[in-house]
Every structure is written in C-alpha cells, then in structure tokens.
CSV table of C-alpha atoms in Angstrom, one decimal:
chain,number,residue,atom,x,y,z
A,1,VAL,CA,-15.0,-1.5,-10.9
A,2,CYS,CA,-11.9,-0.4,-12.7
A,3,TYR,CA,-8.9,-3.1,-13.9
A,4,ARG,CA,-6.3,-3.5,-16.0
A,5,LEU,CA,-5.0,-6.8,-17.2
A,6,VAL,CA,-1.7,-6.8,-19.4
A,7,GLY,CA,1.0,-9.4,-20.8
A,8,PRO,CA,1.3,-12.3,-22.4
A,9,ALA,CA,-2.0,-14.3,-23.8
A,10,GLY,CA,-2.3,-17.6,-21.5
A,11,ALA,CA,0.3,-16.2,-18.8
A,12,PRO,CA,-0.6,-16.9,-15.1
A,13,VAL,CA,-2.1,-13.9,-14.0
A,14,VAL,CA,-0.7,-12.4,-10.9
A,15,ALA,CA,-3.0,-9.4,-9.0
A,16,VAL,CA,-0.6,-6.3,-7.7
A,17,LEU,CA,-2.0,-4.4,-5.1
A,18,GLY,CA,-0.5,-1.3,-3.5
A,19,GLY,CA,-1.0,1.2,-0.8
A,20,ILE,CA,-4.2,3.8,-0.5
A,21,SER,CA,-2.4,6.1,-3.4
A,22,SER,CA,-2.2,3.0,-5.8
A,23,HIS,CA,-4.1,2.2,-8.9
A,24,ARG,CA,-4.2,0.0,-11.7
A,25,PHE,CA,-1.6,1.1,-13.7
A,26,VAL,CA,1.2,-0.9,-12.7
A,27,SER,CA,3.9,-1.9,-13.9
A,28,ALA,CA,6.7,-0.8,-16.1
A,29,CYS,CA,5.1,-1.1,-19.4
A,30,SER,CA,2.2,1.0,-18.2
A,31,LYS,CA,2.5,5.1,-18.3
A,32,GLY,CA,3.2,6.2,-14.7
A,33,GLY,CA,3.0,2.8,-13.2
A,34,TRP,CA,3.4,3.1,-9.4
A,35,TRP,CA,5.8,0.0,-9.4
A,36,ARG,CA,8.1,0.0,-11.9
A,37,GLU,CA,10.9,-1.3,-10.9
A,38,VAL,CA,9.3,-4.7,-9.3
A,39,VAL,CA,7.2,-5.1,-12.1
A,40,ALA,CA,8.9,-5.1,-15.2
A,41,PRO,CA,10.6,-7.4,-17.7
A,42,ASP,CA,13.5,-9.6,-15.8
A,43,GLY,CA,11.6,-7.6,-12.7
A,44,GLY,CA,10.2,-9.6,-9.6
A,45,VAL,CA,6.9,-9.9,-11.4
A,46,ASP,CA,8.5,-10.4,-14.8
A,47,THR,CA,6.4,-9.6,-17.5
A,48,ARG,CA,7.6,-11.3,-19.9
A,49,ARG,CA,6.3,-14.7,-17.8
A,50,TYR,CA,3.2,-13.4,-15.8
A,51,ALA,CA,0.4,-11.1,-17.2
A,52,VAL,CA,-0.4,-8.4,-14.2
A,53,LEU,CA,-3.7,-7.2,-13.1
A,54,GLY,CA,-4.2,-4.2,-11.1
A,55,ILE,CA,-7.4,-2.3,-9.8
A,56,ASP,CA,-8.5,1.2,-9.2
A,57,PHE,CA,-9.6,0.7,-5.1
A,58,LEU,CA,-13.2,1.3,-4.1
A,59,GLY,CA,-13.4,4.8,-2.9
A,60,GLY,CA,-10.1,5.8,-4.1
A,61,SER,CA,-9.1,8.4,-6.5
A,62,GLY,CA,-9.1,6.4,-9.9
A,63,ASP,CA,-12.3,5.1,-12.4
A,64,SER,CA,-13.5,3.1,-9.6
A,65,SER,CA,-16.8,3.9,-7.8
A,66,SER,CA,-15.6,6.7,-5.4
A,67,PRO,CA,-17.1,9.7,-3.3
A,68,ALA,CA,-17.8,12.5,-4.9
A,69,PRO,CA,-17.8,16.2,-3.3
A,70,GLY,CA,-20.5,16.4,-0.3
A,71,ARG,CA,-22.1,14.0,-1.2
A,72,PRO,CA,-22.2,10.4,1.1
A,73,PHE,CA,-20.2,7.4,0.6
A,74,PRO,CA,-20.7,4.0,2.0
A,75,ALA,CA,-17.4,2.4,4.3
A,76,VAL,CA,-15.1,0.5,2.5
A,77,SER,CA,-13.2,-2.0,4.1
A,78,PRO,CA,-10.6,-4.1,2.8
A,79,ALA,CA,-12.8,-6.8,3.0
A,80,ASP,CA,-15.0,-4.9,0.3
A,81,GLN,CA,-11.7,-4.6,-1.8
A,82,ALA,CA,-11.3,-8.3,-1.8
A,83,ASP,CA,-15.3,-8.9,-3.2
A,84,ALA,CA,-14.7,-6.2,-5.9
A,85,LEU,CA,-10.9,-8.0,-6.7
A,86,ALA,CA,-12.8,-11.7,-6.9
A,87,ARG,CA,-15.7,-10.3,-9.2
A,88,VAL,CA,-13.0,-8.8,-11.7
A,89,VAL,CA,-11.3,-12.9,-11.0
A,90,ASP,CA,-14.6,-14.2,-12.0
A,91,HIS,CA,-15.5,-11.9,-15.0
A,92,LEU,CA,-12.1,-12.4,-16.5
A,93,GLY,CA,-12.5,-16.2,-15.8
A,94,ILE,CA,-9.0,-16.8,-14.5
A,95,GLU,CA,-8.8,-20.3,-12.9
A,96,PRO,CA,-6.8,-19.1,-10.2
A,97,LEU,CA,-4.6,-16.2,-9.7
A,98,HIS,CA,-1.2,-17.4,-9.6
A,99,ALA,CA,-0.5,-15.2,-6.5
A,100,ILE,CA,-1.5,-11.9,-5.4
A,101,VAL,CA,1.3,-9.2,-4.3
A,102,GLY,CA,0.6,-7.0,-2.0
A,103,SER,CA,2.0,-4.2,-0.2
A,104,SER,CA,0.7,-2.0,2.5
A,105,TYR,CA,-2.9,-1.8,2.1
A,106,GLY,CA,-2.9,-3.9,-0.7
A,107,GLY,CA,-1.1,-6.6,1.6
A,108,MET,CA,-4.1,-6.4,3.9
A,109,VAL,CA,-6.6,-6.9,0.9
A,110,ALA,CA,-4.3,-10.2,0.4
A,111,LEU,CA,-5.2,-11.5,3.3
A,112,VAL,CA,-8.8,-10.9,3.3
A,113,PHE,CA,-8.8,-12.3,-0.1
A,114,ALA,CA,-6.7,-15.7,0.9
A,115,GLN,CA,-9.7,-16.0,3.9
A,116,ARG,CA,-12.5,-15.7,1.5
A,117,TYR,CA,-11.5,-16.9,-1.5
A,118,PRO,CA,-9.1,-19.4,-0.9
A,119,ARG,CA,-9.4,-21.6,-4.5
A,120,GLN,CA,-8.9,-18.4,-6.1
A,121,VAL,CA,-5.4,-17.7,-5.5
A,122,ARG,CA,-2.5,-20.2,-5.3
A,123,ARG,CA,-0.2,-17.9,-2.9
A,124,ILE,CA,0.0,-14.7,-1.2
A,125,VAL,CA,2.8,-12.3,-1.0
A,126,VAL,CA,2.4,-10.0,1.7
A,127,PHE,CA,4.5,-7.0,2.1
A,128,SER,CA,4.5,-4.6,5.4
A,129,ALA,CA,0.6,-5.7,6.3
A,130,ALA,CA,-0.3,-7.2,9.1
A,131,HIS,CA,-3.9,-9.2,10.6
A,132,ARG,CA,-5.1,-5.5,11.9
A,133,ALA,CA,-3.6,-2.0,12.2
A,134,SER,CA,-1.6,-1.1,14.9
A,135,PRO,CA,-3.6,1.3,17.5
A,136,LEU,CA,-0.6,4.1,17.3
A,137,SER,CA,-0.5,3.8,13.5
A,138,THR,CA,-4.2,4.7,13.6
A,139,ALA,CA,-3.8,7.6,16.1
A,140,TRP,CA,-1.7,8.7,13.5
A,141,ARG,CA,-4.2,8.2,11.0
A,142,CYS,CA,-7.1,9.9,13.1
A,143,VAL,CA,-5.4,13.1,12.9
A,144,GLN,CA,-5.0,13.4,9.7
A,145,ARG,CA,-8.6,12.7,8.4
A,146,GLN,CA,-9.4,14.8,11.4
A,147,VAL,CA,-7.3,17.5,9.4
A,148,VAL,CA,-8.8,17.0,6.1
A,149,ARG,CA,-12.5,17.3,7.7
A,150,GLU,CA,-11.7,20.7,9.2
A,151,ALA,CA,-10.4,21.8,5.9
A,152,LEU,CA,-13.3,20.5,3.9
A,153,ALA,CA,-16.1,21.7,6.4
A,154,ARG,CA,-14.2,25.3,5.0
A,155,GLY,CA,-14.6,24.8,1.6
A,156,ASP,CA,-10.7,23.8,1.5
A,157,GLY,CA,-10.3,20.3,1.4
A,158,PRO,CA,-6.9,20.7,-0.5
A,159,ALA,CA,-5.1,22.2,1.9
A,160,GLY,CA,-6.3,20.0,4.2
A,161,LEU,CA,-4.8,17.2,2.8
A,162,ARG,CA,-1.5,18.9,2.0
A,163,ILE,CA,-1.1,18.7,5.4
A,164,ALA,CA,-2.1,15.2,6.3
A,165,ARG,CA,0.2,14.5,3.4
A,166,ALA,CA,3.2,15.7,5.3
A,167,LEU,CA,2.3,14.4,8.4
A,168,ALA,CA,2.2,11.6,7.2
A,169,MET,CA,5.6,11.3,5.4
A,170,THR,CA,6.8,11.1,8.9
A,171,THR,CA,5.4,7.8,9.4
A,172,TYR,CA,6.2,6.3,6.0
A,173,ARG,CA,9.9,6.4,6.3
A,174,SER,CA,12.7,5.7,9.2
A,175,ARG,CA,14.3,7.8,12.0
A,176,ALA,CA,17.8,7.5,11.1
A,177,GLU,CA,16.8,8.9,7.1
A,178,PHE,CA,15.1,11.6,8.2
A,179,ALA,CA,18.4,12.3,10.6
A,180,GLN,CA,20.5,11.7,7.6
A,181,ARG,CA,18.8,13.7,5.5
A,182,PHE,CA,17.6,16.3,7.3
A,183,SER,CA,19.9,17.2,10.3
A,184,GLY,CA,21.3,20.2,8.7
A,185,PRO,CA,21.0,24.0,10.5
A,186,PRO,CA,17.4,26.3,9.8
A,187,ARG,CA,17.5,29.2,7.5
A,188,ARG,CA,15.6,32.6,8.5
A,189,GLU,CA,13.1,33.4,6.2
A,190,GLY,CA,9.9,35.6,5.9
A,191,GLY,CA,10.4,36.8,9.8
A,192,ARG,CA,10.9,32.8,10.5
A,193,PHE,CA,12.7,29.4,11.1
A,194,TRP,CA,12.3,26.8,8.4
A,195,PHE,CA,14.1,23.5,9.1
A,196,PRO,CA,15.5,21.1,6.4
A,197,VAL,CA,12.6,18.8,6.5
A,198,GLU,CA,10.0,21.4,6.1
A,199,ASP,CA,10.4,21.9,2.4
A,200,TYR,CA,10.7,18.3,2.0
A,201,LEU,CA,7.2,17.3,3.7
A,202,PHE,CA,4.9,19.9,2.1
A,203,ALA,CA,6.7,19.4,-1.0
A,204,ARG,CA,5.5,15.9,-1.2
A,205,GLY,CA,1.9,17.1,0.7
A,206,ASP,CA,1.3,19.8,-2.2
A,207,HIS,CA,2.6,16.9,-4.8
A,208,TYR,CA,-0.4,14.3,-3.1
A,209,ALA,CA,-3.0,17.6,-2.9
A,210,GLN,CA,-2.8,17.9,-6.7
A,211,ASN,CA,-3.2,14.6,-7.6
A,212,TYR,CA,-5.4,13.0,-4.8
A,213,ARG,CA,-9.3,13.9,-3.8
A,214,PRO,CA,-9.3,14.5,-0.2
A,215,GLU,CA,-12.7,12.6,-0.3
A,216,SER,CA,-11.0,9.7,-1.4
A,217,PHE,CA,-8.1,10.0,1.3
A,218,LEU,CA,-10.7,9.7,4.1
A,219,ALA,CA,-12.6,6.6,2.6
A,220,LEU,CA,-9.0,4.8,2.4
A,221,SER,CA,-7.0,5.8,5.4
A,222,GLU,CA,-10.6,4.9,7.4
A,223,SER,CA,-10.7,1.7,5.4
A,224,ILE,CA,-7.3,1.0,6.7
A,225,ASP,CA,-8.2,1.1,10.2
A,226,LEU,CA,-11.3,-1.2,9.5
A,227,HIS,CA,-9.2,-4.2,9.1
A,228,GLU,CA,-9.4,-7.1,10.8
A,229,VAL,CA,-8.5,-10.7,9.8
A,230,ASP,CA,-8.3,-13.6,12.0
A,231,PRO,CA,-4.8,-15.5,10.4
A,232,ALA,CA,-6.4,-18.9,11.7
A,233,GLY,CA,-8.9,-18.9,8.6
A,234,ILE,CA,-6.3,-18.0,6.4
A,235,ARG,CA,-5.0,-21.5,4.5
A,236,VAL,CA,-3.7,-20.6,1.3
A,237,PRO,CA,0.2,-20.6,1.2
A,238,ALA,CA,1.8,-17.0,2.3
A,239,THR,CA,4.9,-15.0,2.1
A,240,LEU,CA,5.4,-12.1,4.8
A,241,ILE,CA,8.2,-9.6,3.7
A,242,ALA,CA,8.4,-7.4,6.9
A,243,VAL,CA,10.5,-4.3,7.4
A,244,ARG,CA,12.4,-3.7,11.2
A,245,GLU,CA,12.3,0.2,10.7
A,246,ASP,CA,8.5,0.2,9.8
A,247,GLN,CA,7.0,2.3,12.1
A,248,LEU,CA,3.3,2.1,10.5
A,249,VAL,CA,3.5,-1.7,10.5
A,250,PRO,CA,5.6,-2.9,13.3
A,251,ILE,CA,7.4,-6.2,13.1
A,252,GLU,CA,6.0,-8.0,16.2
A,253,ASP,CA,2.7,-7.5,14.5
A,254,MET,CA,3.6,-9.4,11.2
A,255,ARG,CA,5.8,-11.9,13.7
A,256,ALA,CA,2.3,-12.5,15.4
A,257,LEU,CA,0.8,-12.5,11.9
A,258,SER,CA,3.2,-15.4,10.8
A,259,GLN,CA,2.8,-17.3,14.4
A,260,ARG,CA,-0.8,-17.4,13.5
A,261,LEU,CA,-1.5,-17.6,9.7
A,262,ALA,CA,-2.8,-21.7,9.4
A,263,GLY,CA,-1.5,-22.1,6.1
A,264,VAL,CA,2.8,-22.8,4.7
A,265,THR,CA,4.3,-19.4,5.9
A,266,GLN,CA,7.8,-18.0,4.5
A,267,TRP,CA,8.8,-15.4,6.3
A,268,VAL,CA,11.4,-12.5,5.4
A,269,GLU,CA,13.0,-10.1,7.6
A,270,LEU,CA,14.9,-7.2,6.0
A,271,SER,CA,15.9,-3.9,7.1
A,272,SER,CA,15.7,-1.0,5.4
A,273,LEU,CA,16.5,3.0,5.6
A,274,TYR,CA,13.3,3.5,4.1
A,275,GLY,CA,10.8,2.1,6.9
A,276,HIS,CA,7.2,1.8,5.3
A,277,ASP,CA,8.0,2.9,2.1
A,278,ALA,CA,10.8,0.0,1.4
A,279,PHE,CA,8.2,-1.8,-1.3
A,280,LEU,CA,9.0,1.2,-3.2
A,281,LYS,CA,12.0,2.0,-2.5
A,282,GLU,CA,14.4,-1.5,-2.3
A,283,GLY,CA,13.7,-3.4,-5.8
A,284,ALA,CA,17.5,-4.5,-6.3
A,285,VAL,CA,16.6,-6.5,-2.7
A,286,ILE,CA,12.8,-7.5,-3.0
A,287,ASN,CA,12.9,-8.4,-7.1
A,288,PRO,CA,15.0,-11.5,-6.4
A,289,ILE,CA,12.5,-12.8,-3.3
A,290,ILE,CA,9.5,-12.3,-5.3
A,291,GLY,CA,10.6,-13.5,-8.3
A,292,LYS,CA,11.7,-16.9,-6.1
A,293,VAL,CA,8.2,-17.4,-4.7
A,294,LEU,CA,6.7,-16.8,-8.0
A,295,GLU,CA,8.8,-19.0,-9.7
A,296,ASP,CA,7.8,-22.0,-6.9
A,297,ILE,CA,4.6,-21.6,-7.1
A,298,SER,CA,3.4,-25.2,-7.9
A,299,PRO,CA,0.4,-25.2,-10.6
C-alpha cells in the first residue's frame, strides 16, 4: 500500500480519499494534487493546520498492489481499501485520525472504515456516497466494464477505456450542464454529422486512457458495485454532503443513509450544475463547509 503523509509535524491528521481515479497526491502542495482547491492553505482541509494522508487504492493505477496485464487479480471491495488504510494508520502510529474526508468512492471507504475501525477516526465527512450502489448506476458501470473487457479481448484495452470513460462522463455531470454547453447544431465532417458533445466526451476519454490502466478501471469500477455497509453499525459522527443533481448517487439514497446512521449526523444538501463532479468543481462552496466541520471536531 503506497501512501503519502504531508503537513506540519504533530498536526491532526486528516485522511483524504477521492474517486477511483484519485491517488496519494492530494493537495495544492503536491505536484498533480487531485483536490488542489480544497486541500490547500486556507482551504477546507487547511494544510497549515492539518497533516494530510493520501493512499493509492489497491487495484488502481497508482503504486499500491494492482493488476498486471493478462494476470488475474482478486476482487477488491471498499472494505479492502478501509483495511489497507487502517494498516497505514497503524504503521504511522496515528491515534486516531482527526477525520476522513471521502468523496465518491472515497466516501464509501470512509463509511466502511467508520464501521470497522470506530476508535481510529473521530469523524467522517462523506461527499456523494451512500451505503450501497444505486442499481441504475451499477447498470451504467456494467456496460462500461463490458466495453473494456471486449476491447482487452481484442488486444486494445485503451480503445475500450476511451469509450467507457466517454460514457461515464454522461453520468458524472447534470442534464442542465449538458443542455447549457452542448445544445448547438452539429457540423458535417468526414461524411457524417458530429455533435458538439462528442468532442468533449472523447477528449475526456482520450485523456483518461492515456493515464489509467484498463485492468485497474475494471477492478475499481467493480469495487464500487461491491459496496454495501449497514448504516446502523456506524456510530462515528458523520457529515453527509449530497448534491440534488447527482445522477450516480441519488439524493434519496443519501437521505436514507442519514436516517439510518447510528451516530450523530450532520446533513448538508447542495445544488450544482456539475452533478456528481461537484466535489471537484465547487471548491468555493464546499471549503467553508469542510473547514467548519474539521474545526469543530472535539479531541
């Protein structure tokens, strides 16, 4: 398990976990930090006040144990990621984590960690994640995975990953954003019509295929759909941040989670044009929310 801990010596430690594409380089202090707007000096996770712990997920495209092309790799669940994080926390002698801030897949891991290791974390902040995957979201991901599997079977996994990512982008953002950005007329080129949204979708697909391994996508996409935790078994205080326009994690699922958690629960509901990607795009909105939560945690 590859991890990175940065920040002031002796400061409270906040573990920050993101989607399946995230990695151990989290903050604005790190080259390539994936959550630079939130994990930064004066950010929601203030890097002057807190040490930040990030990990490369098992099965992902980072430096933790991951699938090799053509080699079998065991199924990985969010519970396995929580166990890996607990090993890192033990290894570093952190007693306990000040908080886990988990978004999307990282929020699933935070929920499982709180259930399994309640003495190792004071609070969890869960952004756009519920206690189980939505069946419709699983349906979308099943199609994406099959595209990648068939491409791998033909010897061109990146081509399948490009298409799978393009399809995934249609689920990350809101209907309103697509209507606002891509409602223009098509252009005729190469004997066919090209619609405005195509350039965006396949540009994102190309970028993803250049930076992520098809086998890792299969492992962690499946991992999302293996997630299930009993909210009644979670007594660690939790802050839940839900987005009304989130297609992947319906707000009703997060409301159900909030009603069933056994511990103290804070509910925050946002509206965002960016849908599920709001945690990556709405730093100005979420920074004060996360900052206040972390500040109010009792030792």
